[in-house]
Amino acid sequence: MRRLKRRSAATPSPEELELIARLRRDAAVLASRFQLSYREIAPEKPRVKRRYGACTVEGRIALRLRHARTGELLKYSSLVNTLCHELAHLRHFNHGPRFKSFYLEILEFARTSGIYVPGPLRHALPIQLELFQPPDTFRQFR
């Protein structure tokens, strides 16, 4: 019986290499548009399960490419969303109002330029929207 050579956990699959190459091309477009400078875009280490991306002060951006539980590749739109989030950290290294505004600006540019193409809205969205609607002030509790 022939033994299969085991792939190291740190060795990216061909699909992961393709994703990273595409993310690097899109990151270059976004960084150029917003005058951002980063050192590298790399896949997150496989053992990292608690975050989707990370940005260091030195400008290294790491993105998790696979779902933590299933191991399936994440949708490209999710990866671009995370990429925009991490690029925003290059200017604002926090999660304050200026960061959020800048992140949304990058994400909107990515959307209008065709880099970020989110999927259809999920059925849970109307329920989530209810949380942000003002309460009914005329409703009486008995």
PDB file of N, CA and C in Angstrom, residues 52-129:
ATOM      1  N   TYR A  52     -10.484  36.569  12.306  1.00  0.00           N
ATOM      2  CA  TYR A  52     -10.493  36.413  10.855  1.00  0.00           C
ATOM      3  C   TYR A  52      -9.321  37.122  10.200  1.00  0.00           C
ATOM      4  N   GLY A  53      -8.752  38.090  10.883  1.00  0.00           N
ATOM      5  CA  GLY A  53      -7.623  38.806  10.335  1.00  0.00           C
ATOM      6  C   GLY A  53      -6.856  39.514  11.425  1.00  0.00           C
ATOM      7  N   ALA A  54      -5.655  39.953  11.067  1.00  0.00           N
ATOM      8  CA  ALA A  54      -4.815  40.689  12.011  1.00  0.00           C
ATOM      9  C   ALA A  54      -3.922  41.635  11.222  1.00  0.00           C
ATOM     10  N   CYS A  55      -3.616  42.769  11.841  1.00  0.00           N
ATOM     11  CA  CYS A  55      -2.728  43.753  11.241  1.00  0.00           C
ATOM     12  C   CYS A  55      -1.717  44.169  12.297  1.00  0.00           C
ATOM     13  N   THR A  56      -0.452  44.110  11.963  1.00  0.00           N
ATOM     14  CA  THR A  56       0.577  44.508  12.915  1.00  0.00           C
ATOM     15  C   THR A  56       0.997  45.948  12.655  1.00  0.00           C
ATOM     16  N   VAL A  57       1.668  46.526  13.611  1.00  0.00           N
ATOM     17  CA  VAL A  57       2.174  47.883  13.481  1.00  0.00           C
ATOM     18  C   VAL A  57       3.163  47.978  12.318  1.00  0.00           C
ATOM     19  N   GLU A  58       3.864  46.888  12.055  1.00  0.00           N
ATOM     20  CA  GLU A  58       4.840  46.866  10.955  1.00  0.00           C
ATOM     21  C   GLU A  58       4.170  46.791   9.582  1.00  0.00           C
ATOM     22  N   GLY A  59       2.851  46.582   9.547  1.00  0.00           N
ATOM     23  CA  GLY A  59       2.141  46.535   8.273  1.00  0.00           C
ATOM     24  C   GLY A  59       1.962  45.145   7.694  1.00  0.00           C
ATOM     25  N   ARG A  60       2.064  44.119   8.514  1.00  0.00           N
ATOM     26  CA  ARG A  60       1.813  42.757   8.044  1.00  0.00           C
ATOM     27  C   ARG A  60       0.347  42.440   8.292  1.00  0.00           C
ATOM     28  N   ILE A  61      -0.357  42.052   7.236  1.00  0.00           N
ATOM     29  CA  ILE A  61      -1.769  41.702   7.333  1.00  0.00           C
ATOM     30  C   ILE A  61      -1.899  40.204   7.112  1.00  0.00           C
ATOM     31  N   ALA A  62      -2.533  39.526   8.074  1.00  0.00           N
ATOM     32  CA  ALA A  62      -2.772  38.090   7.978  1.00  0.00           C
ATOM     33  C   ALA A  62      -4.280  37.864   7.932  1.00  0.00           C
ATOM     34  N   LEU A  63      -4.717  37.005   7.021  1.00  0.00           N
ATOM     35  CA  LEU A  63      -6.136  36.721   6.850  1.00  0.00           C
ATOM     36  C   LEU A  63      -6.388  35.224   6.976  1.00  0.00           C
ATOM     37  N   ARG A  64      -7.399  34.864   7.771  1.00  0.00           N
ATOM     38  CA  ARG A  64      -7.784  33.456   7.862  1.00  0.00           C
ATOM     39  C   ARG A  64      -8.568  33.105   6.610  1.00  0.00           C
ATOM     40  N   LEU A  65      -8.178  32.061   5.914  1.00  0.00           N
ATOM     41  CA  LEU A  65      -8.802  31.683   4.650  1.00  0.00           C
ATOM     42  C   LEU A  65      -9.860  30.597   4.810  1.00  0.00           C
ATOM     43  N   ARG A  66      -9.820  29.883   5.922  1.00  0.00           N
ATOM     44  CA  ARG A  66     -10.737  28.758   6.124  1.00  0.00           C
ATOM     45  C   ARG A  66     -11.587  28.953   7.372  1.00  0.00           C
ATOM     46  N   HIS A  67     -12.774  28.394   7.309  1.00  0.00           N
ATOM     47  CA  HIS A  67     -13.684  28.443   8.450  1.00  0.00           C
ATOM     48  C   HIS A  67     -13.063  27.655   9.603  1.00  0.00           C
ATOM     49  N   ALA A  68     -13.179  28.177  10.817  1.00  0.00           N
ATOM     50  CA  ALA A  68     -12.517  27.566  11.965  1.00  0.00           C
ATOM     51  C   ALA A  68     -13.029  26.160  12.258  1.00  0.00           C
ATOM     52  N   ARG A  69     -14.336  25.925  12.123  1.00  0.00           N
ATOM     53  CA  ARG A  69     -14.888  24.602  12.454  1.00  0.00           C
ATOM     54  C   ARG A  69     -14.927  23.650  11.258  1.00  0.00           C
ATOM     55  N   THR A  70     -15.380  24.142  10.113  1.00  0.00           N
ATOM     56  CA  THR A  70     -15.580  23.244   8.974  1.00  0.00           C
ATOM     57  C   THR A  70     -14.326  23.045   8.136  1.00  0.00           C
ATOM     58  N   GLY A  71     -13.426  24.004   8.157  1.00  0.00           N
ATOM     59  CA  GLY A  71     -12.227  23.922   7.337  1.00  0.00           C
ATOM     60  C   GLY A  71     -12.458  24.310   5.886  1.00  0.00           C
ATOM     61  N   GLU A  72     -13.695  24.688   5.552  1.00  0.00           N
ATOM     62  CA  GLU A  72     -14.015  25.117   4.186  1.00  0.00           C
ATOM     63  C   GLU A  72     -13.433  26.501   3.933  1.00  0.00           C
ATOM     64  N   LEU A  73     -13.080  26.763   2.675  1.00  0.00           N
ATOM     65  CA  LEU A  73     -12.612  28.097   2.319  1.00  0.00           C
ATOM     66  C   LEU A  73     -13.724  29.104   2.546  1.00  0.00           C
ATOM     67  N   LEU A  74     -13.373  30.260   3.069  1.00  0.00           N
ATOM     68  CA  LEU A  74     -14.360  31.318   3.275  1.00  0.00           C
ATOM     69  C   LEU A  74     -14.729  31.948   1.940  1.00  0.00           C
ATOM     70  N   LYS A  75     -15.923  32.530   1.869  1.00  0.00           N
ATOM     71  CA  LYS A  75     -16.341  33.213   0.653  1.00  0.00           C
ATOM     72  C   LYS A  75     -15.427  34.407   0.408  1.00  0.00           C
ATOM     73  N   TYR A  76     -15.191  34.685  -0.867  1.00  0.00           N
ATOM     74  CA  TYR A  76     -14.295  35.780  -1.206  1.00  0.00           C
ATOM     75  C   TYR A  76     -14.797  37.109  -0.660  1.00  0.00           C
ATOM     76  N   SER A  77     -16.107  37.310  -0.653  1.00  0.00           N
ATOM     77  CA  SER A  77     -16.654  38.564  -0.128  1.00  0.00           C
ATOM     78  C   SER A  77     -16.315  38.724   1.358  1.00  0.00           C
ATOM     79  N   SER A  78     -16.327  37.635   2.102  1.00  0.00           N
ATOM     80  CA  SER A  78     -15.951  37.696   3.522  1.00  0.00           C
ATOM     81  C   SER A  78     -14.478  38.042   3.685  1.00  0.00           C
ATOM     82  N   LEU A  79     -13.652  37.465   2.822  1.00  0.00           N
ATOM     83  CA  LEU A  79     -12.223  37.751   2.886  1.00  0.00           C
ATOM     84  C   LEU A  79     -11.938  39.210   2.544  1.00  0.00           C
ATOM     85  N   VAL A  80     -12.635  39.758   1.547  1.00  0.00           N
ATOM     86  CA  VAL A  80     -12.436  41.163   1.171  1.00  0.00           C
ATOM     87  C   VAL A  80     -12.917  42.078   2.285  1.00  0.00           C
ATOM     88  N   ASN A  81     -14.016  41.717   2.918  1.00  0.00           N
ATOM     89  CA  ASN A  81     -14.516  42.509   4.047  1.00  0.00           C
ATOM     90  C   ASN A  81     -13.449  42.572   5.144  1.00  0.00           C
ATOM     91  N   THR A  82     -12.875  41.436   5.464  1.00  0.00           N
ATOM     92  CA  THR A  82     -11.814  41.397   6.474  1.00  0.00           C
ATOM     93  C   THR A  82     -10.589  42.174   6.005  1.00  0.00           C
ATOM     94  N   LEU A  83     -10.247  42.038   4.744  1.00  0.00           N
ATOM     95  CA  LEU A  83      -9.109  42.787   4.187  1.00  0.00           C
ATOM     96  C   LEU A  83      -9.322  44.295   4.357  1.00  0.00           C
ATOM     97  N   CYS A  84     -10.511  44.783   4.038  1.00  0.00           N
ATOM     98  CA  CYS A  84     -10.812  46.216   4.188  1.00  0.00           C
ATOM     99  C   CYS A  84     -10.683  46.642   5.645  1.00  0.00           C
ATOM    100  N   HIS A  85     -11.153  45.789   6.548  1.00  0.00           N
ATOM    101  CA  HIS A  85     -11.039  46.059   7.983  1.00  0.00           C
ATOM    102  C   HIS A  85      -9.566  46.201   8.387  1.00  0.00           C
ATOM    103  N   GLU A  86      -8.756  45.268   7.941  1.00  0.00           N
ATOM    104  CA  GLU A  86      -7.334  45.302   8.311  1.00  0.00           C
ATOM    105  C   GLU A  86      -6.607  46.462   7.635  1.00  0.00           C
ATOM    106  N   LEU A  87      -6.967  46.795   6.413  1.00  0.00           N
ATOM    107  CA  LEU A  87      -6.361  47.963   5.758  1.00  0.00           C
ATOM    108  C   LEU A  87      -6.698  49.242   6.509  1.00  0.00           C
ATOM    109  N   ALA A  88      -7.898  49.334   7.038  1.00  0.00           N
ATOM    110  CA  ALA A  88      -8.287  50.521   7.814  1.00  0.00           C
ATOM    111  C   ALA A  88      -7.415  50.660   9.058  1.00  0.00           C
ATOM    112  N   HIS A  89      -6.962  49.529   9.598  1.00  0.00           N
ATOM    113  CA  HIS A  89      -6.075  49.582  10.772  1.00  0.00           C
ATOM    114  C   HIS A  89      -4.723  50.193  10.440  1.00  0.00           C
ATOM    115  N   LEU A  90      -4.345  50.231   9.197  1.00  0.00           N
ATOM    116  CA  LEU A  90      -3.070  50.854   8.843  1.00  0.00           C
ATOM    117  C   LEU A  90      -3.088  52.351   9.129  1.00  0.00           C
ATOM    118  N   ARG A  91      -4.260  52.951   9.116  1.00  0.00           N
ATOM    119  CA  ARG A  91      -4.388  54.376   9.423  1.00  0.00           C
ATOM    120  C   ARG A  91      -4.872  54.618  10.857  1.00  0.00           C
ATOM    121  N   HIS A  92      -5.776  53.795  11.332  1.00  0.00           N
ATOM    122  CA  HIS A  92      -6.335  53.942  12.689  1.00  0.00           C
ATOM    123  C   HIS A  92      -6.193  52.603  13.393  1.00  0.00           C
ATOM    124  N   PHE A  93      -5.245  52.523  14.311  1.00  0.00           N
ATOM    125  CA  PHE A  93      -4.960  51.255  14.976  1.00  0.00           C
ATOM    126  C   PHE A  93      -5.834  51.077  16.205  1.00  0.00           C
ATOM    127  N   ASN A  94      -7.159  51.192  15.993  1.00  0.00           N
ATOM    128  CA  ASN A  94      -8.140  51.021  17.062  1.00  0.00           C
ATOM    129  C   ASN A  94      -9.478  50.723  16.406  1.00  0.00           C
ATOM    130  N   HIS A  95     -10.564  50.726  17.171  1.00  0.00           N
ATOM    131  CA  HIS A  95     -11.893  50.515  16.616  1.00  0.00           C
ATOM    132  C   HIS A  95     -12.796  51.705  16.920  1.00  0.00           C
ATOM    133  N   GLY A  96     -12.219  52.893  16.984  1.00  0.00           N
ATOM    134  CA  GLY A  96     -12.973  54.101  17.275  1.00  0.00           C
ATOM    135  C   GLY A  96     -13.803  54.573  16.080  1.00  0.00           C
ATOM    136  N   PRO A  97     -14.502  55.689  16.255  1.00  0.00           N
ATOM    137  CA  PRO A  97     -15.378  56.218  15.201  1.00  0.00           C
ATOM    138  C   PRO A  97     -14.640  56.542  13.898  1.00  0.00           C
ATOM    139  N   ARG A  98     -13.436  57.086  13.991  1.00  0.00           N
ATOM    140  CA  ARG A  98     -12.692  57.406  12.765  1.00  0.00           C
ATOM    141  C   ARG A  98     -12.282  56.138  12.028  1.00  0.00           C
ATOM    142  N   PHE A  99     -11.909  55.097  12.783  1.00  0.00           N
ATOM    143  CA  PHE A  99     -11.607  53.807  12.164  1.00  0.00           C
ATOM    144  C   PHE A  99     -12.833  53.276  11.434  1.00  0.00           C
ATOM    145  N   LYS A 100     -13.977  53.263  12.120  1.00  0.00           N
ATOM    146  CA  LYS A 100     -15.197  52.711  11.523  1.00  0.00           C
ATOM    147  C   LYS A 100     -15.581  53.461  10.262  1.00  0.00           C
ATOM    148  N   SER A 101     -15.469  54.760  10.295  1.00  0.00           N
ATOM    149  CA  SER A 101     -15.804  55.566   9.127  1.00  0.00           C
ATOM    150  C   SER A 101     -14.861  55.257   7.963  1.00  0.00           C
ATOM    151  N   PHE A 102     -13.577  55.151   8.260  1.00  0.00           N
ATOM    152  CA  PHE A 102     -12.584  54.863   7.226  1.00  0.00           C
ATOM    153  C   PHE A 102     -12.771  53.457   6.661  1.00  0.00           C
ATOM    154  N   TYR A 103     -13.032  52.490   7.540  1.00  0.00           N
ATOM    155  CA  TYR A 103     -13.277  51.113   7.110  1.00  0.00           C
ATOM    156  C   TYR A 103     -14.469  51.062   6.151  1.00  0.00           C
ATOM    157  N   LEU A 104     -15.548  51.750   6.496  1.00  0.00           N
ATOM    158  CA  LEU A 104     -16.726  51.762   5.627  1.00  0.00           C
ATOM    159  C   LEU A 104     -16.440  52.466   4.302  1.00  0.00           C
ATOM    160  N   GLU A 105     -15.589  53.466   4.328  1.00  0.00           N
ATOM    161  CA  GLU A 105     -15.199  54.153   3.095  1.00  0.00           C
ATOM    162  C   GLU A 105     -14.421  53.208   2.168  1.00  0.00           C
ATOM    163  N   ILE A 106     -13.497  52.456   2.736  1.00  0.00           N
ATOM    164  CA  ILE A 106     -12.738  51.483   1.949  1.00  0.00           C
ATOM    165  C   ILE A 106     -13.674  50.410   1.407  1.00  0.00           C
ATOM    166  N   LEU A 107     -14.557  49.908   2.253  1.00  0.00           N
ATOM    167  CA  LEU A 107     -15.483  48.856   1.851  1.00  0.00           C
ATOM    168  C   LEU A 107     -16.408  49.336   0.732  1.00  0.00           C
ATOM    169  N   GLU A 108     -16.884  50.571   0.828  1.00  0.00           N
ATOM    170  CA  GLU A 108     -17.760  51.122  -0.209  1.00  0.00           C
ATOM    171  C   GLU A 108     -17.012  51.276  -1.531  1.00  0.00           C
ATOM    172  N   PHE A 109     -15.759  51.730  -1.475  1.00  0.00           N
ATOM    173  CA  PHE A 109     -14.959  51.821  -2.702  1.00  0.00           C
ATOM    174  C   PHE A 109     -14.748  50.429  -3.297  1.00  0.00           C
ATOM    175  N   ALA A 110     -14.470  49.458  -2.440  1.00  0.00           N
ATOM    176  CA  ALA A 110     -14.287  48.083  -2.918  1.00  0.00           C
ATOM    177  C   ALA A 110     -15.569  47.580  -3.575  1.00  0.00           C
ATOM    178  N   ARG A 111     -16.720  47.933  -3.011  1.00  0.00           N
ATOM    179  CA  ARG A 111     -17.992  47.521  -3.587  1.00  0.00           C
ATOM    180  C   ARG A 111     -18.226  48.179  -4.941  1.00  0.00           C
ATOM    181  N   THR A 112     -18.039  49.497  -5.011  1.00  0.00           N
ATOM    182  CA  THR A 112     -18.311  50.204  -6.268  1.00  0.00           C
ATOM    183  C   THR A 112     -17.307  49.852  -7.362  1.00  0.00           C
ATOM    184  N   SER A 113     -16.122  49.410  -6.983  1.00  0.00           N
ATOM    185  CA  SER A 113     -15.123  49.031  -7.988  1.00  0.00           C
ATOM    186  C   SER A 113     -15.206  47.549  -8.355  1.00  0.00           C
ATOM    187  N   GLY A 114     -16.136  46.805  -7.739  1.00  0.00           N
ATOM    188  CA  GLY A 114     -16.329  45.403  -8.081  1.00  0.00           C
ATOM    189  C   GLY A 114     -15.430  44.437  -7.341  1.00  0.00           C
ATOM    190  N   ILE A 115     -14.639  44.920  -6.406  1.00  0.00           N
ATOM    191  CA  ILE A 115     -13.773  44.036  -5.613  1.00  0.00           C
ATOM    192  C   ILE A 115     -14.589  43.311  -4.553  1.00  0.00           C
ATOM    193  N   TYR A 116     -15.487  44.037  -3.909  1.00  0.00           N
ATOM    194  CA  TYR A 116     -16.346  43.471  -2.859  1.00  0.00           C
ATOM    195  C   TYR A 116     -17.738  43.277  -3.426  1.00  0.00           C
ATOM    196  N   VAL A 117     -18.144  42.031  -3.550  1.00  0.00           N
ATOM    197  CA  VAL A 117     -19.472  41.700  -4.066  1.00  0.00           C
ATOM    198  C   VAL A 117     -20.152  40.830  -3.017  1.00  0.00           C
ATOM    199  N   PRO A 118     -20.884  41.467  -2.083  1.00  0.00           N
ATOM    200  CA  PRO A 118     -21.523  40.677  -1.021  1.00  0.00           C
ATOM    201  C   PRO A 118     -22.640  39.809  -1.588  1.00  0.00           C
ATOM    202  N   GLY A 119     -22.886  38.706  -0.917  1.00  0.00           N
ATOM    203  CA  GLY A 119     -23.945  37.796  -1.337  1.00  0.00           C
ATOM    204  C   GLY A 119     -25.310  38.347  -0.975  1.00  0.00           C
ATOM    205  N   PRO A 120     -26.350  37.588  -1.261  1.00  0.00           N
ATOM    206  CA  PRO A 120     -27.710  38.034  -0.943  1.00  0.00           C
ATOM    207  C   PRO A 120     -27.906  38.136   0.567  1.00  0.00           C
ATOM    208  N   LEU A 121     -28.832  38.998   0.955  1.00  0.00           N
ATOM    209  CA  LEU A 121     -29.130  39.162   2.371  1.00  0.00           C
ATOM    210  C   LEU A 121     -29.725  37.874   2.929  1.00  0.00           C
ATOM    211  N   ARG A 122     -29.384  37.577   4.144  1.00  0.00           N
ATOM    212  CA  ARG A 122     -29.902  36.360   4.778  1.00  0.00           C
ATOM    213  C   ARG A 122     -31.266  36.630   5.403  1.00  0.00           C
ATOM    214  N   HIS A 123     -31.972  35.574   5.699  1.00  0.00           N
ATOM    215  CA  HIS A 123     -33.314  35.697   6.263  1.00  0.00           C
ATOM    216  C   HIS A 123     -33.313  36.319   7.654  1.00  0.00           C
ATOM    217  N   ALA A 124     -32.212  36.292   8.368  1.00  0.00           N
ATOM    218  CA  ALA A 124     -32.163  36.825   9.732  1.00  0.00           C
ATOM    219  C   ALA A 124     -32.098  38.353   9.752  1.00  0.00           C
ATOM    220  N   LEU A 125     -31.846  38.963   8.621  1.00  0.00           N
ATOM    221  CA  LEU A 125     -31.664  40.408   8.602  1.00  0.00           C
ATOM    222  C   LEU A 125     -32.863  41.181   9.142  1.00  0.00           C
ATOM    223  N   PRO A 126     -34.123  40.878   8.762  1.00  0.00           N
ATOM    224  CA  PRO A 126     -35.242  41.647   9.318  1.00  0.00           C
ATOM    225  C   PRO A 126     -35.299  41.589  10.838  1.00  0.00           C
ATOM    226  N   ILE A 127     -34.952  40.456  11.401  1.00  0.00           N
ATOM    227  CA  ILE A 127     -34.936  40.336  12.859  1.00  0.00           C
ATOM    228  C   ILE A 127     -33.863  41.253  13.431  1.00  0.00           C
ATOM    229  N   GLN A 128     -32.690  41.283  12.797  1.00  0.00           N
ATOM    230  CA  GLN A 128     -31.617  42.150  13.262  1.00  0.00           C
ATOM    231  C   GLN A 128     -32.014  43.611  13.145  1.00  0.00           C
ATOM    232  N   LEU A 129     -32.724  43.969  12.093  1.00  0.00           N
ATOM    233  CA  LEU A 129     -33.146  45.354  11.921  1.00  0.00           C
ATOM    234  C   LEU A 129     -34.121  45.779  12.999  1.00  0.00           C
TER     235      LEU A 129
END
